[in-house]
Short mmCIF file of C-alpha atoms in Angstrom, two decimals:
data_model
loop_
_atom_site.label_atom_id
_atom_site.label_comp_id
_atom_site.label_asym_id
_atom_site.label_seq_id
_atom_site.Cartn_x
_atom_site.Cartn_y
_atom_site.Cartn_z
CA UNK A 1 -8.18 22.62 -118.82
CA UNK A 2 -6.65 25.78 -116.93
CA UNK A 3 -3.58 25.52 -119.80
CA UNK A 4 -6.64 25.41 -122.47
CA UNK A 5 -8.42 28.59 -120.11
CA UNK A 6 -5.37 30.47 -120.54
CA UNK A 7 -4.49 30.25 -124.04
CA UNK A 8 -8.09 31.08 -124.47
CA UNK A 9 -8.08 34.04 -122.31
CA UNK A 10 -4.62 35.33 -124.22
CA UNK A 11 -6.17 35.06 -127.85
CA UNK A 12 -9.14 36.95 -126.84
CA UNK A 13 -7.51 39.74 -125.30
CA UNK A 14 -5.11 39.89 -128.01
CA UNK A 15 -7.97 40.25 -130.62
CA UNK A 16 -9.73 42.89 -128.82
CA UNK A 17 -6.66 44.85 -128.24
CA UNK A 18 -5.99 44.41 -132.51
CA UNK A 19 -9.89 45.25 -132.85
CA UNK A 20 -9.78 48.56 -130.77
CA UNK A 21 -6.05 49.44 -132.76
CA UNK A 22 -7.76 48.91 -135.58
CA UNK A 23 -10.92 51.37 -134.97
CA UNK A 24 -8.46 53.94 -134.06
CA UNK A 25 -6.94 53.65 -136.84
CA UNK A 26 -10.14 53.63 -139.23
CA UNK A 27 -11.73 56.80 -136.67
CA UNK A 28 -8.78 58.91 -136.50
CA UNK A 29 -7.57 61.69 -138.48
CA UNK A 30 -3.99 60.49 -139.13
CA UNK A 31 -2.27 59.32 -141.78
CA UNK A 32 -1.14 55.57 -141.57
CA UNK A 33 2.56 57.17 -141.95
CA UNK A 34 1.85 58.64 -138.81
CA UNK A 35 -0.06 56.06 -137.15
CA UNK A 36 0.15 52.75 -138.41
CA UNK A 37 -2.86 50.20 -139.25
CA UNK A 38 -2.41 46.69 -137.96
CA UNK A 39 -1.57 44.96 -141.29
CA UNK A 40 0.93 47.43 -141.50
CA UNK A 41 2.74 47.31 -138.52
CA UNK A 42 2.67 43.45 -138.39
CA UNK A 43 4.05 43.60 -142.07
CA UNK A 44 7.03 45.84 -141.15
CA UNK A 45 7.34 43.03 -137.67
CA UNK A 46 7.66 40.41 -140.27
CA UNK A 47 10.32 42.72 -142.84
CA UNK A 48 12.49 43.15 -139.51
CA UNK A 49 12.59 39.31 -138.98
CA UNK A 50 13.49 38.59 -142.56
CA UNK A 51 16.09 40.84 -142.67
CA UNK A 52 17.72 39.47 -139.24
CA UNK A 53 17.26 42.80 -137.72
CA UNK A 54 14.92 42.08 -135.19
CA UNK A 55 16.60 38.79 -134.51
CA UNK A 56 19.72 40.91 -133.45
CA UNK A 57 18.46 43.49 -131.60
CA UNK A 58 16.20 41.13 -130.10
CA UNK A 59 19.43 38.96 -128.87
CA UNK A 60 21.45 42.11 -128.06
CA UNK A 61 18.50 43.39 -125.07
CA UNK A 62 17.99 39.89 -123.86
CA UNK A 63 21.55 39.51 -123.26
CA UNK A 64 22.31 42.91 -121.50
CA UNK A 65 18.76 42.67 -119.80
CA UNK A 66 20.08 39.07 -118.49
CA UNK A 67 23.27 40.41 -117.12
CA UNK A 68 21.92 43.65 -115.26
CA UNK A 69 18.50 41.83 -113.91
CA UNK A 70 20.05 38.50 -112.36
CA UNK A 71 23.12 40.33 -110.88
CA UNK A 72 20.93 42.97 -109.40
CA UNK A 73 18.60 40.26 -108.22
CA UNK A 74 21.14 37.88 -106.65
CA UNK A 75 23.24 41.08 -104.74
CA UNK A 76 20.06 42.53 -104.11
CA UNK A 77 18.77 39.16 -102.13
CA UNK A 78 22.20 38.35 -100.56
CA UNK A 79 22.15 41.77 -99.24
CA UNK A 80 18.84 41.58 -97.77
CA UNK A 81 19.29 38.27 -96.44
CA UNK A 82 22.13 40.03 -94.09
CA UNK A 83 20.78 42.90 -93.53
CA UNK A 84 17.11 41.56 -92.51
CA UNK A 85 19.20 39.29 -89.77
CA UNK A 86 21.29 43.05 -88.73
CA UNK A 87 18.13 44.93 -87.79
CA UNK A 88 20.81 47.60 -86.22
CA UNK A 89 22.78 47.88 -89.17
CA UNK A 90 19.85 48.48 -91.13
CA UNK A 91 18.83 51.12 -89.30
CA UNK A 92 21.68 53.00 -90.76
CA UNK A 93 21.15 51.50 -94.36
CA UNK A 94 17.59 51.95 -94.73
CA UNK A 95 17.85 55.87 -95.29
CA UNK A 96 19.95 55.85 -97.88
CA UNK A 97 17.97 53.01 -99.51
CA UNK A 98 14.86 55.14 -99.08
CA UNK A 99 16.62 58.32 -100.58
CA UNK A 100 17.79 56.55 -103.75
CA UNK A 101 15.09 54.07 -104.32
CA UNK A 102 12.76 56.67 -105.79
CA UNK A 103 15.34 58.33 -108.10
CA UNK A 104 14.67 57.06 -111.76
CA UNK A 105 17.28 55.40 -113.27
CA UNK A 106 17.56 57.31 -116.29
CA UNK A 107 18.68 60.14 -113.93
CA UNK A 108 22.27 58.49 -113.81
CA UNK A 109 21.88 58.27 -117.56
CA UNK A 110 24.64 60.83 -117.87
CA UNK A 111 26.70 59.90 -115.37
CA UNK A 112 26.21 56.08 -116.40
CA UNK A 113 27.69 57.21 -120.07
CA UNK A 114 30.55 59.38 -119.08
CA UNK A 115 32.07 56.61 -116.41
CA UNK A 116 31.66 53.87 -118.65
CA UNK A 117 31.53 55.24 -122.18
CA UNK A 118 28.92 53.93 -124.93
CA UNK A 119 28.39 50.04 -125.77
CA UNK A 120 26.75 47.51 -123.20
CA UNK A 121 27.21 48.54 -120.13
CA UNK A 122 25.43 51.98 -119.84
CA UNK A 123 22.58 50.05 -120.55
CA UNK A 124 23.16 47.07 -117.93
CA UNK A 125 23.76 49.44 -115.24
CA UNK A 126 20.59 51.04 -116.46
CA UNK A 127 18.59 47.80 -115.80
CA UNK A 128 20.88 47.03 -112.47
CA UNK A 129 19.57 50.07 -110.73
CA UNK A 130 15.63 49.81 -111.83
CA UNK A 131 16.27 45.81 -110.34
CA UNK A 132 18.13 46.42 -107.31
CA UNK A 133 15.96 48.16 -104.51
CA UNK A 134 12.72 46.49 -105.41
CA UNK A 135 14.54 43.25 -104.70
CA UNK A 136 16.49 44.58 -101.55
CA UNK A 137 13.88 45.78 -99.44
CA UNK A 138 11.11 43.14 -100.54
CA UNK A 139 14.07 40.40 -99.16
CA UNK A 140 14.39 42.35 -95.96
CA UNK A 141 10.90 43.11 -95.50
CA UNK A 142 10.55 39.41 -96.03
CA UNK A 143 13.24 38.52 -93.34
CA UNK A 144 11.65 40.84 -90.71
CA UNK A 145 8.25 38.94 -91.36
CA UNK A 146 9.48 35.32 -90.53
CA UNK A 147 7.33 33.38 -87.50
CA UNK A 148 10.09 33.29 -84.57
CA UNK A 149 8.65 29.87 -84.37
CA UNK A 150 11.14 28.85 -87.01
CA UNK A 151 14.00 30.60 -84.91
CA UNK A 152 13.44 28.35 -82.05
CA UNK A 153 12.90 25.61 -83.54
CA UNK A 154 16.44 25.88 -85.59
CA UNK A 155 17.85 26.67 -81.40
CA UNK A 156 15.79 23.49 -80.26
CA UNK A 157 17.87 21.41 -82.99
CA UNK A 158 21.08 23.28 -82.82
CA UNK A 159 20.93 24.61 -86.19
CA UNK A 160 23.21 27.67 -86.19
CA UNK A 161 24.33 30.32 -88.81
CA UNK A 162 25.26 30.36 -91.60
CA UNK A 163 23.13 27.44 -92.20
CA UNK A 164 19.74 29.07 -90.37
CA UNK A 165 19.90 31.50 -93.38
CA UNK A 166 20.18 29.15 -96.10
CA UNK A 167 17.86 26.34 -94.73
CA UNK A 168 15.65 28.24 -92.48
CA UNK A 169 15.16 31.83 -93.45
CA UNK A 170 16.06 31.93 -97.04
CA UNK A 171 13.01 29.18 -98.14
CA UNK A 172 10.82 31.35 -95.68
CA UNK A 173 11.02 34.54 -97.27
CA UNK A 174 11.53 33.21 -101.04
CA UNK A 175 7.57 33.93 -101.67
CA UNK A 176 8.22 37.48 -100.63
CA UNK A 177 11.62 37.91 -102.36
CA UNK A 178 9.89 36.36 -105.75
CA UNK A 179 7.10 39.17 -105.36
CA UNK A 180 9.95 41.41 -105.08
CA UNK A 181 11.78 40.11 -107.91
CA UNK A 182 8.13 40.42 -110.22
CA UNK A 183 8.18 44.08 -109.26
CA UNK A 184 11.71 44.25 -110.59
CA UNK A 185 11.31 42.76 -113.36
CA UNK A 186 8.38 45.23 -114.76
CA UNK A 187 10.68 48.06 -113.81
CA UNK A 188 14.29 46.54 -115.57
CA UNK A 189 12.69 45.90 -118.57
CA UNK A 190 11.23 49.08 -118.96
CA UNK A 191 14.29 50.89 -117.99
CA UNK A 192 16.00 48.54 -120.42
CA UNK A 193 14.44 50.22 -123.73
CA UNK A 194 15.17 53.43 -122.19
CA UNK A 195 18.45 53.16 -121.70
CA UNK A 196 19.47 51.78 -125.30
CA UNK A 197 17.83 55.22 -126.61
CA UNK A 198 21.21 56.56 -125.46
CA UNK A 199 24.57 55.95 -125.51
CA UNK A 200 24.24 52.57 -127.57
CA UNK A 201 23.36 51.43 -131.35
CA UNK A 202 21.87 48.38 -131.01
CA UNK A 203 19.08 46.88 -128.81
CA UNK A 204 15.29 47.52 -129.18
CA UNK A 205 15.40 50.69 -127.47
CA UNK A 206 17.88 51.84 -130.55
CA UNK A 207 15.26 50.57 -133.06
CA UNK A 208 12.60 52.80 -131.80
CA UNK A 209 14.31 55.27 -132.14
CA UNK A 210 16.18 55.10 -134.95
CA UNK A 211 12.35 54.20 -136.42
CA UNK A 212 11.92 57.64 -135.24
CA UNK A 213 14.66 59.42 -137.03
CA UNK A 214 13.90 57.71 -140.07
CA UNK A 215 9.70 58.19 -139.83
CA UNK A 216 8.95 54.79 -140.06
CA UNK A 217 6.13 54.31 -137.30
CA UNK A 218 5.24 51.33 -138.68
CA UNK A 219 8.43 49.52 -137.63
CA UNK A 220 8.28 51.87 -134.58
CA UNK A 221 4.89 49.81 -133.47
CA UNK A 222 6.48 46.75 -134.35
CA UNK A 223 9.27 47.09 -132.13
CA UNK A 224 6.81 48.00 -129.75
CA UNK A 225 4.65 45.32 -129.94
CA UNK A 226 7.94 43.07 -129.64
CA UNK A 227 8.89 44.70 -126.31
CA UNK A 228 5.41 43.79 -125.22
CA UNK A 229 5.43 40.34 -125.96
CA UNK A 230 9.09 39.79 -124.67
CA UNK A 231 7.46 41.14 -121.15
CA UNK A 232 5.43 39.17 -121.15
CA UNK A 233 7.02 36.24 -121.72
CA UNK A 234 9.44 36.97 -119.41
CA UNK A 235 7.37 37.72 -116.71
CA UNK A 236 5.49 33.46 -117.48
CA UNK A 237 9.16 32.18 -117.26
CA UNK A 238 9.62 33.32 -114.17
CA UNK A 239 6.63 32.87 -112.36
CA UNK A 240 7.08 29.30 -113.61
CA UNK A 241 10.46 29.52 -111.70
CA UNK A 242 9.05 30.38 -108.66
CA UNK A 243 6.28 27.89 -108.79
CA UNK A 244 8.99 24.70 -109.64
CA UNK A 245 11.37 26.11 -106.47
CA UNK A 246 8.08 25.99 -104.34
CA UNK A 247 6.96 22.97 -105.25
CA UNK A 248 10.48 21.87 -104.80
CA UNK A 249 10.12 23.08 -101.32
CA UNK A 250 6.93 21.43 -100.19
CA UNK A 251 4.96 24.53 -100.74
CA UNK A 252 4.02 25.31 -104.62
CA UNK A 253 0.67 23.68 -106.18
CA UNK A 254 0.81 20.28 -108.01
#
């Protein structure tokens, strides 16, 4: 029943989101070569995935946005498992997290390029950065928050490092790191189309705007609509994740 609920909740939104595209469209004062109807834009979606396009560029993001988001996520965690159990080296750390956390990754867009030319990895270093703090301080954060209970009771049975971090802390602050990893996850893939509108030629962010250079908005909205749904689907698959390592664990819902 919640499976049917959800499905059910999905279509609806979906077809009020197409119902209020298509009054704007009907309302405004553009033409549809400037802003697409519906039919039109899910006409071009289905040209691109005849042609194979779509399928490739589709294939080309998922794999760089793979690469950039699970290494920055397992570095990320790793680090913050050590350095939420070195309070007094992250003293020293913290700072310079806090100084380049808020700096958007497309601000190393230039530098990104000119270190490691054009092709893949501009834009996995792109989705790297926009992953990697998010990740970092929600695992340390996390660490900081454990119940000491669990410390003493690892001293009580002579549990000692490094398996208290593995069996004792990391299970403990895996909610918190997962909420952490969510967060990340918005952020990567958004960076992700942003950095393939430079410095590559391939990859969804390349087919917006090369549907820009070439004035067709209707594949622009397409692509769009793509990166949407991708999201989204990537942000079920891993909440599914989490909930199957929980339940693993004792703690996730039947």
């Amino acid at each position: 029943m919640k499976a049917l609920r959800t499905i059910r909740n999905v279509v609806v939104s979906f077809a009020i989101l197409i119902a209020i595209w298509q009054l704007a469209f009907t309302f405004c004062h553009f033409s549809e070569a400037l802003f697409p109807s519906p039919a039109r834009a899910m006409k071009a979606l289905v040209e691109t995935f005849q042609s194979g396009a779509m399928i490739k560029h589709i294939g080309t993001s998922m794999y760089r946005f793979a690469i950039g988001y699970v290494s920055a996520v397992v570095i990320a965690a790793l680090l913050g498992l050590i350095l939420g159990v070195l309070p007094k080296v992250f003293q020293f750390v913290n700072p310079i997290a806090q100084l380049l956390r808020p700096i958007s990754p497309m601000a190393w867009a230039p530098f990104i390029v000119l270190w490691f030319g054009i092709g893949d990895v501009p834009a996995i270093v792109v989705v790297f950065i926009a992953a990697f703090f998010p990740v970092l301080l929600s695992t340390v954060a996390a660490v900081n928050n454990i119940d000491p209970i669990y410390f003493k009771v690892s001293q009580n049975f002579g549990v000692k490092q490094p398996s208290i971090t593995w069996k004792v802390i990391f299970p403990a602050a895996f909610p918190q790191i997962a909420s952490g990893a969510h967060l990340a996850l918005g952020s990567a893939w958004v960076f992700l189309a942003a950095g393939e509108m430079n410095g590559v030629q391939s990859g969804l962010g390349y087919m917006i705007v090369d549907a820009r250079n070439n004035l067709r908005t209707d594949v622009l909205l397409a692509t769009i609509v793509v990166i949407g749904a991708l999201g989204l689907a990537l942000d079920g698959l891993l909440r599914l994740i989490e909930k199957t390592t929980l339940k693993a664990w004792g703690g996730g819902e039947a």
